[in-house]
mmCIF file of C-alpha atoms in Angstrom:
data_model
loop_
_atom_site.group_PDB
_atom_site.id
_atom_site.type_symbol
_atom_site.label_atom_id
_atom_site.label_comp_id
_atom_site.label_asym_id
_atom_site.label_seq_id
_atom_site.Cartn_x
_atom_site.Cartn_y
_atom_site.Cartn_z
ATOM 1 C CA GLN E 980 37.503 9.605 -39.016
ATOM 2 C CA VAL E 981 34.606 11.244 -37.242
ATOM 3 C CA GLN E 982 32.746 8.833 -34.974
ATOM 4 C CA LEU E 983 29.811 9.356 -32.651
ATOM 5 C CA VAL E 984 29.041 6.385 -30.428
ATOM 6 C CA GLN E 985 25.846 6.514 -28.402
ATOM 7 C CA SER E 986 24.766 4.788 -25.229
ATOM 8 C CA GLY E 987 22.522 1.736 -25.312
ATOM 9 C CA ALA E 988 18.796 1.250 -25.571
ATOM 10 C CA GLU E 989 16.576 2.357 -22.687
ATOM 11 C CA VAL E 990 13.163 1.310 -21.457
ATOM 12 C CA LYS E 991 11.398 3.853 -19.265
ATOM 13 C CA LYS E 992 8.051 4.189 -17.568
ATOM 14 C CA PRO E 993 5.778 7.146 -18.264
ATOM 15 C CA GLY E 994 6.775 10.141 -16.195
ATOM 16 C CA ALA E 995 10.410 9.089 -15.948
ATOM 17 C CA SER E 996 13.474 10.771 -17.461
ATOM 18 C CA VAL E 997 16.116 9.451 -19.827
ATOM 19 C CA LYS E 998 19.663 10.601 -20.465
ATOM 20 C CA VAL E 999 21.403 9.567 -23.675
ATOM 21 C CA SER E 1000 25.146 9.950 -24.160
ATOM 22 C CA CYS E 1001 27.220 10.437 -27.274
ATOM 23 C CA THR E 1002 30.985 9.919 -27.265
ATOM 24 C CA ALA E 1003 32.834 11.736 -30.043
ATOM 25 C CA SER E 1004 36.188 10.909 -31.596
ATOM 26 C CA GLY E 1005 38.230 11.690 -34.682
ATOM 27 C CA TYR E 1006 38.053 15.478 -34.491
ATOM 28 C CA THR E 1007 38.469 18.423 -32.124
ATOM 29 C CA PHE E 1008 35.343 18.103 -29.978
ATOM 30 C CA THR E 1009 34.968 21.771 -29.122
ATOM 31 C CA ARG E 1010 35.071 22.902 -32.721
ATOM 32 C CA TYR E 1011 31.645 21.701 -33.908
ATOM 33 C CA ALA E 1012 28.102 21.851 -32.607
ATOM 34 C CA ILE E 1013 26.242 18.708 -31.600
ATOM 35 C CA HIS E 1014 22.567 18.346 -32.433
ATOM 36 C CA TRP E 1015 19.963 15.889 -31.195
ATOM 37 C CA VAL E 1016 17.375 14.496 -33.583
ATOM 38 C CA ARG E 1017 14.758 11.866 -32.864
ATOM 39 C CA GLN E 1018 12.766 9.627 -35.159
ATOM 40 C CA ALA E 1019 9.713 7.599 -34.244
ATOM 41 C CA SER E 1020 9.118 4.416 -36.195
ATOM 42 C CA GLY E 1021 7.952 5.189 -39.725
ATOM 43 C CA GLN E 1022 8.058 8.940 -39.124
ATOM 44 C CA ARG E 1023 10.197 11.788 -40.326
ATOM 45 C CA PRO E 1024 13.176 12.889 -38.227
ATOM 46 C CA GLU E 1025 12.486 15.613 -35.672
ATOM 47 C CA TRP E 1026 15.120 18.131 -34.615
ATOM 48 C CA MET E 1027 15.232 18.687 -30.840
ATOM 49 C CA GLY E 1028 18.046 21.146 -30.274
ATOM 50 C CA TRP E 1029 21.762 21.741 -30.336
ATOM 51 C CA ILE E 1030 24.717 22.808 -28.249
ATOM 52 C CA ASN E 1031 27.686 24.940 -29.141
ATOM 53 C CA VAL E 1032 30.269 22.588 -27.706
ATOM 54 C CA GLY E 1033 32.860 25.336 -27.438
ATOM 55 C CA ASN E 1034 30.918 27.683 -25.158
ATOM 56 C CA GLY E 1035 28.029 25.501 -23.965
ATOM 57 C CA ASN E 1036 25.270 27.685 -25.437
ATOM 58 C CA THR E 1037 22.135 25.784 -26.383
ATOM 59 C CA LYS E 1038 19.090 26.201 -28.596
ATOM 60 C CA TYR E 1039 16.014 24.009 -28.213
ATOM 61 C CA SER E 1040 12.963 23.415 -30.321
ATOM 62 C CA GLU E 1041 10.013 25.055 -28.587
ATOM 63 C CA LYS E 1042 8.235 21.704 -28.696
ATOM 64 C CA PHE E 1043 10.738 20.330 -26.178
ATOM 65 C CA GLN E 1044 11.516 23.507 -24.247
ATOM 66 C CA GLY E 1045 11.351 22.807 -20.540
ATOM 67 C CA ARG E 1046 11.683 19.056 -20.994
ATOM 68 C CA VAL E 1047 15.028 18.695 -22.758
ATOM 69 C CA THR E 1048 18.510 19.558 -21.570
ATOM 70 C CA ILE E 1049 21.568 19.213 -23.807
ATOM 71 C CA THR E 1050 24.976 19.329 -22.163
ATOM 72 C CA ARG E 1051 28.549 18.382 -22.904
ATOM 73 C CA ASP E 1052 31.678 17.238 -21.084
ATOM 74 C CA THR E 1053 34.642 18.659 -22.972
ATOM 75 C CA ALA E 1054 37.155 16.723 -20.860
ATOM 76 C CA ALA E 1055 35.657 13.411 -21.948
ATOM 77 C CA ASN E 1056 34.385 14.401 -25.426
ATOM 78 C CA ILE E 1057 30.847 13.380 -24.518
ATOM 79 C CA GLY E 1058 27.538 15.008 -25.285
ATOM 80 C CA HIS E 1059 24.348 14.314 -23.349
ATOM 81 C CA MET E 1060 20.646 14.757 -23.958
ATOM 82 C CA GLU E 1061 18.184 14.440 -21.095
ATOM 83 C CA LEU E 1062 14.447 14.311 -21.673
ATOM 84 C CA THR E 1063 12.033 14.433 -18.742
ATOM 85 C CA SER E 1064 8.336 13.676 -18.151
ATOM 86 C CA LEU E 1065 8.341 10.899 -20.726
ATOM 87 C CA THR E 1066 5.164 9.681 -22.384
ATOM 88 C CA SER E 1067 4.547 6.973 -24.964
ATOM 89 C CA GLU E 1068 4.832 9.714 -27.621
ATOM 90 C CA ASP E 1069 8.542 9.948 -26.795
ATOM 91 C CA THR E 1070 9.223 6.389 -27.950
ATOM 92 C CA ALA E 1071 11.745 6.865 -30.745
ATOM 93 C CA VAL E 1072 15.326 6.447 -31.860
ATOM 94 C CA TYR E 1073 17.401 9.374 -30.628
ATOM 95 C CA TYR E 1074 20.442 10.480 -32.627
ATOM 96 C CA CYS E 1075 23.319 12.768 -31.826
ATOM 97 C CA VAL E 1076 24.614 14.531 -34.915
ATOM 98 C CA ARG E 1077 27.657 16.672 -35.562
ATOM 99 C CA ASP E 1078 27.663 19.780 -37.706
ATOM 100 C CA PHE E 1079 28.966 19.404 -41.232
ATOM 101 C CA GLU E 1080 32.129 21.402 -41.717
ATOM 102 C CA HIS E 1081 31.207 22.749 -45.159
ATOM 103 C CA CYS E 1082 27.868 24.294 -44.194
ATOM 104 C CA THR E 1083 29.527 27.633 -43.636
ATOM 105 C CA GLY E 1084 27.144 30.383 -42.695
ATOM 106 C CA GLY E 1085 24.678 27.812 -41.529
ATOM 107 C CA SER E 1086 24.611 24.412 -39.949
ATOM 108 C CA CYS E 1087 23.650 21.017 -41.282
ATOM 109 C CA LEU E 1088 23.644 17.476 -40.026
ATOM 110 C CA GLY E 1089 26.780 15.835 -41.303
ATOM 111 C CA TYR E 1090 27.783 12.999 -38.971
ATOM 112 C CA TRP E 1091 25.257 10.831 -37.164
ATOM 113 C CA GLY E 1092 25.583 8.507 -34.223
ATOM 114 C CA GLN E 1093 24.158 5.011 -34.518
ATOM 115 C CA GLY E 1094 21.015 5.964 -32.627
ATOM 116 C CA THR E 1095 19.617 5.007 -29.227
ATOM 117 C CA LEU E 1096 16.173 3.435 -28.987
ATOM 118 C CA VAL E 1097 14.160 4.843 -26.102
ATOM 119 C CA THR E 1098 10.967 2.952 -25.353
ATOM 120 C CA VAL E 1099 8.403 4.427 -22.984
ATOM 121 C CA SER E 1100 5.963 1.857 -21.715
ATOM 122 C CA SER E 1101 4.123 1.080 -18.528
ATOM 123 C CA ASP L 288 7.372 26.413 -37.997
ATOM 124 C CA ILE L 289 8.335 25.935 -41.654
ATOM 125 C CA GLN L 290 6.375 23.055 -43.164
ATOM 126 C CA MET L 291 8.242 20.836 -45.621
ATOM 127 C CA THR L 292 6.213 18.779 -48.081
ATOM 128 C CA GLN L 293 7.739 16.179 -50.373
ATOM 129 C CA SER L 294 6.240 14.563 -53.426
ATOM 130 C CA PRO L 295 5.699 11.847 -54.207
ATOM 131 C CA SER L 296 5.589 9.938 -50.924
ATOM 132 C CA THR L 297 6.436 6.718 -52.742
ATOM 133 C CA LEU L 298 8.140 6.339 -56.073
ATOM 134 C CA SER L 299 8.395 3.046 -57.982
ATOM 135 C CA ALA L 300 11.290 2.936 -60.408
ATOM 136 C CA SER L 301 13.696 0.622 -62.210
ATOM 137 C CA VAL L 302 17.472 0.517 -62.266
ATOM 138 C CA GLY L 303 18.679 3.076 -64.781
ATOM 139 C CA ASP L 304 15.645 5.353 -64.423
ATOM 140 C CA ARG L 305 15.969 9.092 -63.910
ATOM 141 C CA VAL L 306 14.247 9.961 -60.652
ATOM 142 C CA THR L 307 13.126 13.363 -59.377
ATOM 143 C CA ILE L 308 11.848 14.150 -55.892
ATOM 144 C CA THR L 309 10.292 17.523 -55.093
ATOM 145 C CA CYS L 310 10.352 19.360 -51.777
ATOM 146 C CA ARG L 311 8.242 22.432 -51.097
ATOM 147 C CA ALA L 312 8.681 24.759 -48.152
ATOM 148 C CA SER L 313 5.948 26.894 -46.587
ATOM 149 C CA GLN L 314 8.258 29.917 -46.723
ATOM 150 C CA SER L 315 11.453 30.949 -48.467
ATOM 151 C CA LEU L 316 14.594 29.102 -47.394
ATOM 152 C CA SER L 317 17.257 31.023 -49.298
ATOM 153 C CA ARG L 318 19.868 28.274 -49.727
ATOM 154 C CA TRP L 319 19.433 26.489 -46.430
ATOM 155 C CA LEU L 320 18.193 23.136 -47.644
ATOM 156 C CA ALA L 321 19.725 19.678 -47.396
ATOM 157 C CA TRP L 322 18.874 16.181 -48.643
ATOM 158 C CA TYR L 323 19.425 12.923 -46.792
ATOM 159 C CA GLN L 324 19.229 9.260 -47.703
ATOM 160 C CA GLN L 325 18.085 6.748 -45.112
ATOM 161 C CA LYS L 326 18.126 2.978 -45.300
ATOM 162 C CA PRO L 327 16.148 0.733 -42.923
ATOM 163 C CA GLY L 328 17.646 0.551 -39.452
ATOM 164 C CA LYS L 329 20.303 3.175 -40.242
ATOM 165 C CA ALA L 330 20.764 6.844 -39.507
ATOM 166 C CA PRO L 331 20.101 9.358 -42.279
ATOM 167 C CA ASN L 332 23.107 10.220 -44.413
ATOM 168 C CA LEU L 333 23.725 13.734 -45.718
ATOM 169 C CA LEU L 334 23.899 13.759 -49.531
ATOM 170 C CA ILE L 335 23.473 17.385 -50.576
ATOM 171 C CA TYR L 336 23.725 20.626 -48.607
ATOM 172 C CA LYS L 337 22.953 24.242 -49.418
ATOM 173 C CA VAL L 338 20.533 23.134 -52.168
ATOM 174 C CA SER L 339 23.070 21.860 -54.671
ATOM 175 C CA SER L 340 26.444 21.131 -53.055
ATOM 176 C CA LEU L 341 27.304 17.451 -53.302
ATOM 177 C CA ARG L 342 28.964 15.985 -50.263
ATOM 178 C CA SER L 343 32.360 14.466 -50.966
ATOM 179 C CA GLY L 344 32.044 10.744 -51.667
ATOM 180 C CA VAL L 345 28.439 10.949 -52.826
ATOM 181 C CA PRO L 346 28.060 9.700 -56.419
ATOM 182 C CA SER L 347 27.683 12.376 -59.060
ATOM 183 C CA ARG L 348 24.392 10.853 -60.244
ATOM 184 C CA PHE L 349 22.826 12.735 -57.309
ATOM 185 C CA SER L 350 22.105 16.406 -57.820
ATOM 186 C CA GLY L 351 20.051 19.101 -56.171
ATOM 187 C CA SER L 352 18.501 22.293 -57.440
ATOM 188 C CA GLY L 353 15.874 24.884 -56.651
ATOM 189 C CA SER L 354 15.375 28.101 -54.782
ATOM 190 C CA GLU L 355 13.016 29.977 -52.459
ATOM 191 C CA THR L 356 10.320 27.407 -51.733
ATOM 192 C CA GLU L 357 10.728 24.683 -54.346
ATOM 193 C CA PHE L 358 13.589 22.234 -54.531
ATOM 194 C CA THR L 359 14.398 18.992 -56.299
ATOM 195 C CA LEU L 360 16.643 16.016 -55.795
ATOM 196 C CA THR L 361 17.494 14.162 -58.981
ATOM 197 C CA ILE L 362 19.112 10.774 -59.415
ATOM 198 C CA SER L 363 20.241 10.648 -63.031
ATOM 199 C CA SER L 364 20.439 6.867 -63.343
ATOM 200 C CA LEU L 365 19.044 4.882 -60.437
ATOM 201 C CA GLN L 366 21.358 2.204 -59.060
ATOM 202 C CA PRO L 367 20.505 -0.783 -56.828
ATOM 203 C CA ASP L 368 22.100 0.949 -53.813
ATOM 204 C CA ASP L 369 19.766 3.946 -54.221
ATOM 205 C CA PHE L 370 16.575 2.213 -53.114
ATOM 206 C CA ALA L 371 15.957 4.014 -49.838
ATOM 207 C CA THR L 372 13.960 6.829 -48.268
ATOM 208 C CA TYR L 373 14.968 10.418 -48.983
ATOM 209 C CA TYR L 374 14.282 13.431 -46.790
ATOM 210 C CA CYS L 375 14.670 17.135 -47.378
ATOM 211 C CA GLN L 376 15.423 19.366 -44.402
ATOM 212 C CA GLN L 377 15.451 23.115 -43.933
ATOM 213 C CA PHE L 378 17.922 24.897 -41.712
ATOM 214 C CA ASN L 379 16.774 28.417 -42.489
ATOM 215 C CA SER L 380 14.960 28.969 -39.209
ATOM 216 C CA TYR L 381 14.280 27.176 -35.954
ATOM 217 C CA PRO L 382 12.989 24.625 -35.432
ATOM 218 C CA TRP L 383 14.683 22.829 -38.267
ATOM 219 C CA THR L 384 12.161 20.630 -40.005
ATOM 220 C CA PHE L 385 12.154 17.668 -42.353
ATOM 221 C CA GLY L 386 9.901 16.594 -45.168
ATOM 222 C CA GLN L 387 7.803 13.481 -44.648
ATOM 223 C CA GLY L 388 10.102 11.423 -46.837
ATOM 224 C CA THR L 389 10.009 9.819 -50.273
ATOM 225 C CA LYS L 390 10.471 6.091 -50.444
ATOM 226 C CA VAL L 391 12.119 4.952 -53.670
ATOM 227 C CA GLU L 392 11.193 1.340 -54.312
ATOM 228 C CA LEU L 393 11.779 -1.201 -57.026
ATOM 229 C CA LYS L 394 9.154 -1.229 -59.721
#
């Protein structure tokens, strides 16, 4: 079965960077896009961007453009999301999410990792 | 960005009730709308995609409908496992955006 296992919780100081990892199993890694979505406590989810795992192409939300980098390691079946210049507003749970196979013609968020809490505090 | 607005924000209901949640988009979405269920401390779970397609394994009491800018999620007979927060999400244009959520709580 499809599984996405994320790296552990992080505590960062303002101005620092964080890199969250997502290890995929149970399917052909290069076949489906990986998205990153974050959710602050009590707030709605917020889509950050995605990567075409097959060719490495990325698309980012303009809100995070310049601060976020999504990459993948196809040899290890791992996706990464790095966010720089952190502020307290970036405190949230970060999720990696795989495309749902039946959203043909589009893309929707079918398989979610367990989430990684990133806390930004001085 | 496309704004997604759900109503109500909180819904109090009893087991067996028919429940309807509305999601309105600030512009037409064609069929690129999904619904998710989220329980405390867990990731959202995809229930319905492309407006009305039920994900395999999701109980048939869940259904979705709508078009253009107005969509609904209906639970035909609320069960104890259904008390949760529900989000709509558009994937018509970037950035993908979510509604603010509807919390379904026990009356």
